Amino acid sequence: MGYITYISRMRKYFLNFILLIAPVLAQSQVTLSNPYSYYGIGILANSSDPIQRALGNSSFAYTDSTMVNYYNSASHASGAKGYPLFSLSLNGQYSNVEDGGVTNTTQYFGLEHMYLSVPFAKRFGLAMGINPYARRGYAFQRYTVVDGDSLRFEYEGKGNISKAFVALSANLIQRKNLVVAVGTNLGYLYGQVSNSRTSVFVGESKGGVAITSERLRSFHYDVSASVRYNLNEKNNIHVSAYYDPSQKLRTSSTDDLYYFETGSASNVLASSDTSGRINSAPALKLGLNYAQKFHRITKKNKEFDSELNYVVEYQNTAFTDFGFDYKPLNTPYTADFSRVSLGIQYTPNIDLYKNFGTTSIWNRMKYRVGAYSSSLPYQVGNTSYKEFGTTFGIGIPLVAQYSYSSLNLGFNIGKRSNTEPGAINESFVGFNVGIIISPSSADKWFRKVKLD
């Protein structure tokens, strides 16, 4: 009975931790610093945990039983049975933005995601959590002279739209050498983004403010499928696909125009509220993960089974299909988004727990590198913006009581650029820190306990 009490207590601590952190993430406002986030409803989030970020800033191609992959919802059923995974990550970015010969430094930091994945029975998996969907964040100024008066224009965008979701997964075929799985994320979008433009007479405290806000309250879904095939004992291949179809998202818009002057209250010159639907941009992702195991002997004559993972991912979002059904876009997209990501992961010791006592810290970690190239949905003249970046990171197992818990770090260095005169160019360094928490081997869920 004492052992059963211990299991019950550990499970209670695990769930209490999740319930404690959930409101923090649900109420936090993820900030962003990108001058092009005024398009549409902001920059659609390509939510990437530190594992994926380190592998070429991919988002779903790589997955295993010790991680939670939001986009690859089909993977939840293939987790280690009886071991739920809780995943939490934070991300940030430091940028230098060059605009007309002037360089500005910007940065942001915030909570990225929170997931809980629970495989159960023999073929099924369930996950839930909160994930970013779209973000807006920028601030800059312009000066001009009109009839001898100097005017300062201030532009600011802010806000984010989140997605609370439940994911369902099933292995349709589950054999020794072949697993075919499908999954879906069923969620609810909520949040608000806004653009504001303020004009002020320089040297005088009077001017005007125009604010446009978009509020989303809408159902949203996506689907994924994967096929994992073992070529032999040392090689396997994993092919995945993700599709987010164009959907009619319910939204409401507010347009307000104010006049202000020091010493007096702001006056509303005009205000309007409209509601309707957004035609979301359909997104397609295709991923390939090839795993190769091999035996190695270190310089100190220690023997380990190691593994190399090669990751390739392609994604495309048809932003030119995006639009409101009740008003034209003030700043329409001029192209679609596409990205190719490449990554390699090296695992020195895949049987960590079997020989943990003889393993150095360097042989316990996972090492990741990658690169990516993107074509962005914005143009200057007839030239599209390009983004190129390199990535790297590590995974550190938290092996207390032999659990699947880990700490993961992912970094990327890149540049968004356009060769046309007057284009805004950005160089940046980004990071993602995440923790995956799993019950220990003594606290396995969904197992039958016999009482003497």
GROMACS .gro file of C-alpha atoms in nm, residues 32 34-45 133-138 156-161 191-196 211-216 249 251-255 277-281 317-335 377-378:
model
   69
   32LEU     CA    1   0.723   4.025  -3.129
   34ASN     CA    2   0.907   4.250  -3.683
   35PRO     CA    3   0.827   4.547  -3.908
   36TYR     CA    4   0.625   4.328  -4.146
   37SER     CA    5   0.384   4.196  -3.887
   38TYR     CA    6   0.130   4.465  -3.986
   39TYR     CA    7   0.024   4.241  -4.277
   40GLY     CA    8  -0.306   4.054  -4.237
   41ILE     CA    9  -0.351   3.949  -3.875
   42GLY     CA   10   0.022   3.949  -3.805
   43ILE     CA   11   0.292   3.693  -3.863
   44LEU     CA   12   0.151   3.341  -3.847
   45ALA     CA   13   0.346   3.156  -3.580
  133TYR     CA   14  -0.123   3.126  -3.388
  134ALA     CA   15  -0.040   3.482  -3.499
  135ARG     CA   16   0.162   3.773  -3.358
  136ARG     CA   17   0.203   4.141  -3.424
  137GLY     CA   18   0.473   4.369  -3.289
  138TYR     CA   19   0.657   4.670  -3.430
  156GLU     CA   20   0.289   5.070  -3.362
  157GLY     CA   21   0.149   4.720  -3.382
  158LYS     CA   22   0.093   4.479  -3.096
  159GLY     CA   23  -0.102   4.178  -2.978
  160ASN     CA   24  -0.121   3.807  -3.035
  161ILE     CA   25  -0.370   3.536  -3.119
  191GLY     CA   26  -0.694   3.713  -2.902
  192GLN     CA   27  -0.654   4.056  -3.057
  193VAL     CA   28  -0.401   4.239  -3.274
  194SER     CA   29  -0.398   4.611  -3.351
  195ASN     CA   30  -0.228   4.872  -3.569
  196SER     CA   31  -0.205   5.234  -3.461
  211ILE     CA   32  -0.635   5.255  -3.440
  212THR     CA   33  -0.748   4.941  -3.621
  213SER     CA   34  -0.804   4.621  -3.420
  214GLU     CA   35  -0.889   4.264  -3.519
  215ARG     CA   36  -1.038   4.022  -3.265
  216LEU     CA   37  -1.059   3.650  -3.340
  249LEU     CA   38  -1.237   3.233  -3.919
  251THR     CA   39  -1.353   3.795  -3.650
  252SER     CA   40  -1.462   4.147  -3.563
  253SER     CA   41  -1.286   4.472  -3.652
  254THR     CA   42  -1.281   4.813  -3.488
  255ASP     CA   43  -1.164   5.134  -3.657
  277ARG     CA   44  -1.493   3.608  -4.166
  278ILE     CA   45  -1.126   3.578  -4.254
  279ASN     CA   46  -1.021   3.343  -4.530
  280SER     CA   47  -0.712   3.190  -4.370
  281ALA     CA   48  -0.404   3.098  -4.571
  317THR     CA   49   0.168   2.880  -4.696
  318ALA     CA   50  -0.049   3.035  -4.968
  319PHE     CA   51  -0.073   3.388  -4.827
  320THR     CA   52  -0.211   3.522  -5.154
  321ASP     CA   53  -0.534   3.335  -5.065
  322PHE     CA   54  -0.566   3.528  -4.738
  323GLY     CA   55  -0.834   3.795  -4.710
  324PHE     CA   56  -1.138   3.938  -4.532
  325ASP     CA   57  -1.482   3.869  -4.677
  326TYR     CA   58  -1.614   4.209  -4.565
  327LYS     CA   59  -1.334   4.453  -4.645
  328PRO     CA   60  -1.023   4.482  -4.863
  329LEU     CA   61  -0.676   4.437  -4.717
  330ASN     CA   62  -0.497   4.768  -4.663
  331THR     CA   63  -0.165   4.588  -4.712
  332PRO     CA   64  -0.222   4.274  -4.921
  333TYR     CA   65   0.036   4.000  -4.938
  334THR     CA   66   0.236   3.998  -5.259
  335ALA     CA   67   0.370   3.642  -5.253
  377PRO     CA   68   0.534   3.677  -4.852
  378TYR     CA   69   0.647   4.040  -4.893
   0.00000   0.00000   0.00000
